[in-house]
Amino acid sequence: MVALAPSGYIDHMRGGLKLMVKGAQTFYGLMETIGIGEVGAVMPWRGGLMRRMCKPESPLAGLCSAFLPVMSGGNTGLHDMEYLPSMLSNLPAGTSFRLMAQIGQIIGANGIRKFDYGVEENLRRYGTRVPPQYKLEKITCPVAIMWSQNDIIVTPQDVAKTVRRLPNVILNYKVPHPTFNHVDFLFADVARELVYDPIVKLFASYL
């Protein structure tokens, strides 16, 4: 298994995403009550809007390019601006308010846990007042960890905690670029060279 920026712990998360998930903790119940369970869905109109607003010659392109650093950390010259409209047409790609709330609960919880419904419901569902942790020690398959120094969502400190709990880590790989961040695993121009090629090489060693 290859884990890119694995979120076994997110105690040190920073940036815009942290604010969003903490807000979801407060409002997810209300949103579900009024029938809105999803946030950030990819809507048909979004692609056209992003292509007009975020193309390199647009006066709003700078505003568009500021979104990713606020959410996941700044980088230097790793994204082709021609692709920015496509990136923002599909990012975020939609998730539930409840999942966002759960991520908010996990920040500072010293590891990923099941959803916190409150003491009464936790006792009914789990038999404990606090949701139980997921037991990373039970993941016994070979695991390759890939992480980056500039990731403000899954920070190096938190990756180190995850590595210590996994019993069969075969690779602990820091992406060799000082400003590579969380979304760069998907979108950076150098992702093939710095991430994908090493993954292929790792898989080939098992053939």
PDB file of C-alpha atoms in Angstrom:
ATOM      1  CA  MET A   1       0.000   0.000   0.000  1.00  0.00           C
ATOM      2  CA  VAL A   2       1.219   3.497  -0.832  1.00  0.00           C
ATOM      3  CA  ALA A   3      -0.039   6.300   1.435  1.00  0.00           C
ATOM      4  CA  LEU A   4       0.351   9.849   0.127  1.00  0.00           C
ATOM      5  CA  ALA A   5       0.297  12.360   3.004  1.00  0.00           C
ATOM      6  CA  PRO A   6      -1.531   9.876   5.272  1.00  0.00           C
ATOM      7  CA  SER A   7      -3.812  11.466   7.860  1.00  0.00           C
ATOM      8  CA  GLY A   8      -3.456   9.081  10.786  1.00  0.00           C
ATOM      9  CA  TYR A   9      -2.973  12.220  12.858  1.00  0.00           C
ATOM     10  CA  ILE A  10      -3.908  15.809  12.004  1.00  0.00           C
ATOM     11  CA  ASP A  11      -3.193  17.479  15.332  1.00  0.00           C
ATOM     12  CA  HIS A  12      -1.021  20.186  13.734  1.00  0.00           C
ATOM     13  CA  MET A  13      -3.206  21.062  10.732  1.00  0.00           C
ATOM     14  CA  ARG A  14      -3.138  24.745   9.734  1.00  0.00           C
ATOM     15  CA  GLY A  15      -4.725  26.921   7.065  1.00  0.00           C
ATOM     16  CA  GLY A  16      -8.128  27.420   5.507  1.00  0.00           C
ATOM     17  CA  LEU A  17      -9.203  23.790   5.586  1.00  0.00           C
ATOM     18  CA  LYS A  18      -8.844  23.737   9.373  1.00  0.00           C
ATOM     19  CA  LEU A  19     -11.240  26.674   9.641  1.00  0.00           C
ATOM     20  CA  MET A  20     -13.720  24.918   7.335  1.00  0.00           C
ATOM     21  CA  VAL A  21     -13.775  21.619   9.213  1.00  0.00           C
ATOM     22  CA  LYS A  22     -14.028  23.335  12.574  1.00  0.00           C
ATOM     23  CA  GLY A  23     -17.000  25.293  11.227  1.00  0.00           C
ATOM     24  CA  ALA A  24     -18.563  22.060   9.989  1.00  0.00           C
ATOM     25  CA  GLN A  25     -18.401  20.701  13.540  1.00  0.00           C
ATOM     26  CA  THR A  26     -20.729  23.498  14.583  1.00  0.00           C
ATOM     27  CA  PHE A  27     -23.169  23.449  11.688  1.00  0.00           C
ATOM     28  CA  TYR A  28     -23.335  19.894  10.308  1.00  0.00           C
ATOM     29  CA  GLY A  29     -26.366  18.963  12.436  1.00  0.00           C
ATOM     30  CA  LEU A  30     -28.310  22.000  11.258  1.00  0.00           C
ATOM     31  CA  MET A  31     -27.376  21.419   7.622  1.00  0.00           C
ATOM     32  CA  GLU A  32     -28.468  17.777   7.775  1.00  0.00           C
ATOM     33  CA  THR A  33     -31.733  18.798   9.449  1.00  0.00           C
ATOM     34  CA  ILE A  34     -32.611  21.121   6.567  1.00  0.00           C
ATOM     35  CA  GLY A  35     -31.616  18.487   4.017  1.00  0.00           C
ATOM     36  CA  ILE A  36     -28.190  19.755   2.956  1.00  0.00           C
ATOM     37  CA  GLY A  37     -25.733  16.936   3.550  1.00  0.00           C
ATOM     38  CA  GLU A  38     -23.125  17.719   0.897  1.00  0.00           C
ATOM     39  CA  VAL A  39     -20.594  20.524   0.570  1.00  0.00           C
ATOM     40  CA  GLY A  40     -18.354  21.476  -2.362  1.00  0.00           C
ATOM     41  CA  ALA A  41     -20.129  19.375  -4.991  1.00  0.00           C
ATOM     42  CA  VAL A  42     -18.884  19.675  -8.576  1.00  0.00           C
ATOM     43  CA  MET A  43     -21.710  21.551 -10.293  1.00  0.00           C
ATOM     44  CA  PRO A  44     -22.168  21.716 -14.098  1.00  0.00           C
ATOM     45  CA  TRP A  45     -21.783  25.509 -14.158  1.00  0.00           C
ATOM     46  CA  ARG A  46     -18.529  25.563 -12.197  1.00  0.00           C
ATOM     47  CA  GLY A  47     -16.283  24.545 -15.093  1.00  0.00           C
ATOM     48  CA  GLY A  48     -17.472  27.387 -17.323  1.00  0.00           C
ATOM     49  CA  LEU A  49     -17.186  29.933 -14.524  1.00  0.00           C
ATOM     50  CA  MET A  50     -13.637  28.837 -13.639  1.00  0.00           C
ATOM     51  CA  ARG A  51     -12.564  28.907 -17.286  1.00  0.00           C
ATOM     52  CA  ARG A  52     -13.727  32.527 -17.571  1.00  0.00           C
ATOM     53  CA  MET A  53     -12.502  33.764 -14.195  1.00  0.00           C
ATOM     54  CA  CYS A  54      -9.237  31.881 -13.810  1.00  0.00           C
ATOM     55  CA  LYS A  55      -7.629  31.801 -17.246  1.00  0.00           C
ATOM     56  CA  PRO A  56      -4.128  33.335 -17.123  1.00  0.00           C
ATOM     57  CA  GLU A  57      -5.149  36.541 -18.927  1.00  0.00           C
ATOM     58  CA  SER A  58      -8.151  37.155 -16.637  1.00  0.00           C
ATOM     59  CA  PRO A  59      -7.871  40.074 -14.171  1.00  0.00           C
ATOM     60  CA  LEU A  60      -9.175  37.642 -11.525  1.00  0.00           C
ATOM     61  CA  ALA A  61      -6.509  34.993 -12.117  1.00  0.00           C
ATOM     62  CA  GLY A  62      -4.529  36.187  -9.102  1.00  0.00           C
ATOM     63  CA  LEU A  63      -7.563  35.693  -6.875  1.00  0.00           C
ATOM     64  CA  CYS A  64      -8.013  32.178  -8.250  1.00  0.00           C
ATOM     65  CA  SER A  65      -4.368  31.282  -7.726  1.00  0.00           C
ATOM     66  CA  ALA A  66      -4.581  32.449  -4.093  1.00  0.00           C
ATOM     67  CA  PHE A  67      -7.161  29.768  -3.226  1.00  0.00           C
ATOM     68  CA  LEU A  68      -4.873  26.737  -3.131  1.00  0.00           C
ATOM     69  CA  PRO A  69      -2.138  28.298  -0.950  1.00  0.00           C
ATOM     70  CA  VAL A  70      -4.741  29.422   1.583  1.00  0.00           C
ATOM     71  CA  MET A  71      -6.150  25.904   1.764  1.00  0.00           C
ATOM     72  CA  SER A  72      -3.048  23.740   1.544  1.00  0.00           C
ATOM     73  CA  GLY A  73       0.104  25.871   1.756  1.00  0.00           C
ATOM     74  CA  GLY A  74       2.057  27.954  -0.694  1.00  0.00           C
ATOM     75  CA  ASN A  75       4.460  26.617  -3.283  1.00  0.00           C
ATOM     76  CA  THR A  76       6.798  28.094  -5.850  1.00  0.00           C
ATOM     77  CA  GLY A  77       6.205  27.552  -9.555  1.00  0.00           C
ATOM     78  CA  LEU A  78       4.868  23.999  -9.309  1.00  0.00           C
ATOM     79  CA  HIS A  79       1.566  24.564 -11.132  1.00  0.00           C
ATOM     80  CA  ASP A  80       1.045  25.469 -14.774  1.00  0.00           C
ATOM     81  CA  MET A  81      -1.400  28.380 -14.661  1.00  0.00           C
ATOM     82  CA  GLU A  82      -3.023  27.090 -17.850  1.00  0.00           C
ATOM     83  CA  TYR A  83      -4.374  24.190 -15.806  1.00  0.00           C
ATOM     84  CA  LEU A  84      -5.706  26.313 -12.941  1.00  0.00           C
ATOM     85  CA  PRO A  85      -9.278  26.546 -14.316  1.00  0.00           C
ATOM     86  CA  SER A  86      -9.444  22.754 -14.635  1.00  0.00           C
ATOM     87  CA  MET A  87      -8.065  22.296 -11.133  1.00  0.00           C
ATOM     88  CA  LEU A  88     -10.587  24.643  -9.551  1.00  0.00           C
ATOM     89  CA  SER A  89     -13.414  23.158 -11.604  1.00  0.00           C
ATOM     90  CA  ASN A  90     -12.880  19.891  -9.737  1.00  0.00           C
ATOM     91  CA  LEU A  91     -11.420  20.965  -6.390  1.00  0.00           C
ATOM     92  CA  PRO A  92     -13.098  20.607  -3.982  1.00  0.00           C
ATOM     93  CA  ALA A  93     -14.843  17.595  -5.468  1.00  0.00           C
ATOM     94  CA  GLY A  94     -17.623  17.272  -2.902  1.00  0.00           C
ATOM     95  CA  THR A  95     -17.935  15.609   0.474  1.00  0.00           C
ATOM     96  CA  SER A  96     -20.429  15.421   3.325  1.00  0.00           C
ATOM     97  CA  PHE A  97     -20.830  17.916   6.141  1.00  0.00           C
ATOM     98  CA  ARG A  98     -20.590  14.982   8.533  1.00  0.00           C
ATOM     99  CA  LEU A  99     -17.187  13.921   7.194  1.00  0.00           C
ATOM    100  CA  MET A 100     -15.990  17.518   7.440  1.00  0.00           C
ATOM    101  CA  ALA A 101     -17.233  17.595  11.034  1.00  0.00           C
ATOM    102  CA  GLN A 102     -15.432  14.330  11.794  1.00  0.00           C
ATOM    103  CA  ILE A 103     -12.165  15.731  10.460  1.00  0.00           C
ATOM    104  CA  GLY A 104     -12.697  18.713  12.733  1.00  0.00           C
ATOM    105  CA  GLN A 105     -13.218  16.363  15.680  1.00  0.00           C
ATOM    106  CA  ILE A 106      -9.976  14.532  14.933  1.00  0.00           C
ATOM    107  CA  ILE A 107      -7.836  17.684  15.080  1.00  0.00           C
ATOM    108  CA  GLY A 108      -6.223  17.586  18.498  1.00  0.00           C
ATOM    109  CA  ALA A 109      -7.747  14.173  19.326  1.00  0.00           C
ATOM    110  CA  ASN A 110      -4.378  12.382  19.170  1.00  0.00           C
ATOM    111  CA  GLY A 111      -5.310  10.098  16.277  1.00  0.00           C
ATOM    112  CA  ILE A 112      -8.214   9.257  13.990  1.00  0.00           C
ATOM    113  CA  ARG A 113     -11.373   8.161  15.770  1.00  0.00           C
ATOM    114  CA  LYS A 114     -14.893   7.137  14.959  1.00  0.00           C
ATOM    115  CA  PHE A 115     -17.509   9.860  14.759  1.00  0.00           C
ATOM    116  CA  ASP A 116     -18.322  11.659  18.000  1.00  0.00           C
ATOM    117  CA  TYR A 117     -22.103  11.736  18.453  1.00  0.00           C
ATOM    118  CA  GLY A 118     -21.969  13.070  22.031  1.00  0.00           C
ATOM    119  CA  VAL A 119     -21.689  11.109  25.259  1.00  0.00           C
ATOM    120  CA  GLU A 120     -25.161   9.534  25.280  1.00  0.00           C
ATOM    121  CA  GLU A 121     -25.085   8.305  21.689  1.00  0.00           C
ATOM    122  CA  ASN A 122     -21.431   7.270  21.945  1.00  0.00           C
ATOM    123  CA  LEU A 123     -22.309   5.029  24.889  1.00  0.00           C
ATOM    124  CA  ARG A 124     -25.118   3.456  22.886  1.00  0.00           C
ATOM    125  CA  ARG A 125     -23.076   2.910  19.724  1.00  0.00           C
ATOM    126  CA  TYR A 126     -19.564   2.255  21.052  1.00  0.00           C
ATOM    127  CA  GLY A 127     -20.002   1.493  24.746  1.00  0.00           C
ATOM    128  CA  THR A 128     -17.617   4.336  25.610  1.00  0.00           C
ATOM    129  CA  ARG A 129     -18.080   8.028  26.354  1.00  0.00           C
ATOM    130  CA  VAL A 130     -15.379   8.968  23.819  1.00  0.00           C
ATOM    131  CA  PRO A 131     -15.253   7.478  20.290  1.00  0.00           C
ATOM    132  CA  PRO A 132     -12.665   4.693  19.966  1.00  0.00           C
ATOM    133  CA  GLN A 133      -9.508   5.209  17.942  1.00  0.00           C
ATOM    134  CA  TYR A 134      -8.901   3.314  14.733  1.00  0.00           C
ATOM    135  CA  LYS A 135      -6.100   0.848  15.471  1.00  0.00           C
ATOM    136  CA  LEU A 136      -3.327   1.603  13.011  1.00  0.00           C
ATOM    137  CA  GLU A 137      -1.330  -1.247  14.530  1.00  0.00           C
ATOM    138  CA  LYS A 138      -3.690  -3.703  12.823  1.00  0.00           C
ATOM    139  CA  ILE A 139      -2.528  -2.539   9.368  1.00  0.00           C
ATOM    140  CA  THR A 140       0.066  -5.237   8.793  1.00  0.00           C
ATOM    141  CA  CYS A 141       0.481  -5.054   5.013  1.00  0.00           C
ATOM    142  CA  PRO A 142       3.643  -3.348   3.696  1.00  0.00           C
ATOM    143  CA  VAL A 143       3.081   0.418   3.680  1.00  0.00           C
ATOM    144  CA  ALA A 144       5.043   3.074   1.811  1.00  0.00           C
ATOM    145  CA  ILE A 145       4.617   6.562   3.273  1.00  0.00           C
ATOM    146  CA  MET A 146       5.168   9.640   1.116  1.00  0.00           C
ATOM    147  CA  TRP A 147       4.965  13.094   2.660  1.00  0.00           C
ATOM    148  CA  SER A 148       6.170  16.667   2.142  1.00  0.00           C
ATOM    149  CA  GLN A 149       7.782  19.280   4.345  1.00  0.00           C
ATOM    150  CA  ASN A 150       5.438  22.088   3.263  1.00  0.00           C
ATOM    151  CA  ASP A 151       2.157  20.223   3.838  1.00  0.00           C
ATOM    152  CA  ILE A 152       0.037  22.252   6.282  1.00  0.00           C
ATOM    153  CA  ILE A 153      -2.852  19.751   6.246  1.00  0.00           C
ATOM    154  CA  VAL A 154      -0.921  16.607   7.149  1.00  0.00           C
ATOM    155  CA  THR A 155       2.215  18.045   8.719  1.00  0.00           C
ATOM    156  CA  PRO A 156       5.583  16.305   9.083  1.00  0.00           C
ATOM    157  CA  GLN A 157       5.025  16.049  12.861  1.00  0.00           C
ATOM    158  CA  ASP A 158       1.771  14.183  12.339  1.00  0.00           C
ATOM    159  CA  VAL A 159       3.186  11.902   9.646  1.00  0.00           C
ATOM    160  CA  ALA A 160       5.950  10.922  12.074  1.00  0.00           C
ATOM    161  CA  LYS A 161       3.325   9.834  14.628  1.00  0.00           C
ATOM    162  CA  THR A 162       1.550   7.731  11.998  1.00  0.00           C
ATOM    163  CA  VAL A 163       4.816   6.063  10.969  1.00  0.00           C
ATOM    164  CA  ARG A 164       5.585   5.116  14.563  1.00  0.00           C
ATOM    165  CA  ARG A 165       2.251   3.305  14.931  1.00  0.00           C
ATOM    166  CA  LEU A 166       2.340   1.343  11.671  1.00  0.00           C
ATOM    167  CA  PRO A 167       4.107  -2.005  12.140  1.00  0.00           C
ATOM    168  CA  ASN A 168       5.282  -2.622   8.562  1.00  0.00           C
ATOM    169  CA  VAL A 169       6.528   0.612   6.987  1.00  0.00           C
ATOM    170  CA  ILE A 170       8.800  -0.305   4.078  1.00  0.00           C
ATOM    171  CA  LEU A 171       9.428   3.250   2.877  1.00  0.00           C
ATOM    172  CA  ASN A 172       9.316   6.615   4.657  1.00  0.00           C
ATOM    173  CA  TYR A 173       9.833   9.048   1.776  1.00  0.00           C
ATOM    174  CA  LYS A 174      10.033  12.811   2.099  1.00  0.00           C
ATOM    175  CA  VAL A 175       9.335  14.462  -1.264  1.00  0.00           C
ATOM    176  CA  PRO A 176      12.624  16.208  -2.138  1.00  0.00           C
ATOM    177  CA  HIS A 177      11.207  19.669  -2.775  1.00  0.00           C
ATOM    178  CA  PRO A 178      10.996  22.414  -0.109  1.00  0.00           C
ATOM    179  CA  THR A 179       7.607  23.880  -1.135  1.00  0.00           C
ATOM    180  CA  PHE A 180       5.774  20.715  -2.252  1.00  0.00           C
ATOM    181  CA  ASN A 181       2.419  20.635  -0.414  1.00  0.00           C
ATOM    182  CA  HIS A 182      -0.720  18.539   0.086  1.00  0.00           C
ATOM    183  CA  VAL A 183      -2.423  19.129  -3.285  1.00  0.00           C
ATOM    184  CA  ASP A 184       0.866  18.884  -5.169  1.00  0.00           C
ATOM    185  CA  PHE A 185       0.658  15.090  -4.933  1.00  0.00           C
ATOM    186  CA  LEU A 186      -2.104  15.495  -7.530  1.00  0.00           C
ATOM    187  CA  PHE A 187      -1.380  18.711  -9.390  1.00  0.00           C
ATOM    188  CA  ALA A 188       2.307  19.664  -9.308  1.00  0.00           C
ATOM    189  CA  ASP A 189       4.177  19.710 -12.594  1.00  0.00           C
ATOM    190  CA  VAL A 190       6.949  17.725 -10.901  1.00  0.00           C
ATOM    191  CA  ALA A 191       4.650  15.127  -9.289  1.00  0.00           C
ATOM    192  CA  ARG A 192       5.575  12.484 -11.868  1.00  0.00           C
ATOM    193  CA  GLU A 193       9.299  12.906 -11.270  1.00  0.00           C
ATOM    194  CA  LEU A 194       9.143  13.250  -7.481  1.00  0.00           C
ATOM    195  CA  VAL A 195       6.231  10.951  -6.586  1.00  0.00           C
ATOM    196  CA  TYR A 196       4.804   8.783  -9.356  1.00  0.00           C
ATOM    197  CA  ASP A 197       8.091   7.488 -10.780  1.00  0.00           C
ATOM    198  CA  PRO A 198       9.301   6.415  -7.306  1.00  0.00           C
ATOM    199  CA  ILE A 199       5.977   4.616  -6.783  1.00  0.00           C
ATOM    200  CA  VAL A 200       6.369   2.725 -10.067  1.00  0.00           C
ATOM    201  CA  LYS A 201       9.950   1.827  -9.115  1.00  0.00           C
ATOM    202  CA  LEU A 202       8.754   0.573  -5.730  1.00  0.00           C
ATOM    203  CA  PHE A 203       6.038  -1.592  -7.298  1.00  0.00           C
ATOM    204  CA  ALA A 204       8.517  -2.963  -9.846  1.00  0.00           C
ATOM    205  CA  SER A 205      10.759  -4.126  -6.990  1.00  0.00           C
ATOM    206  CA  TYR A 206       7.947  -6.462  -5.869  1.00  0.00           C
ATOM    207  CA  LEU A 207       7.379  -8.072  -9.275  1.00  0.00           C
TER     208      LEU A 207
END
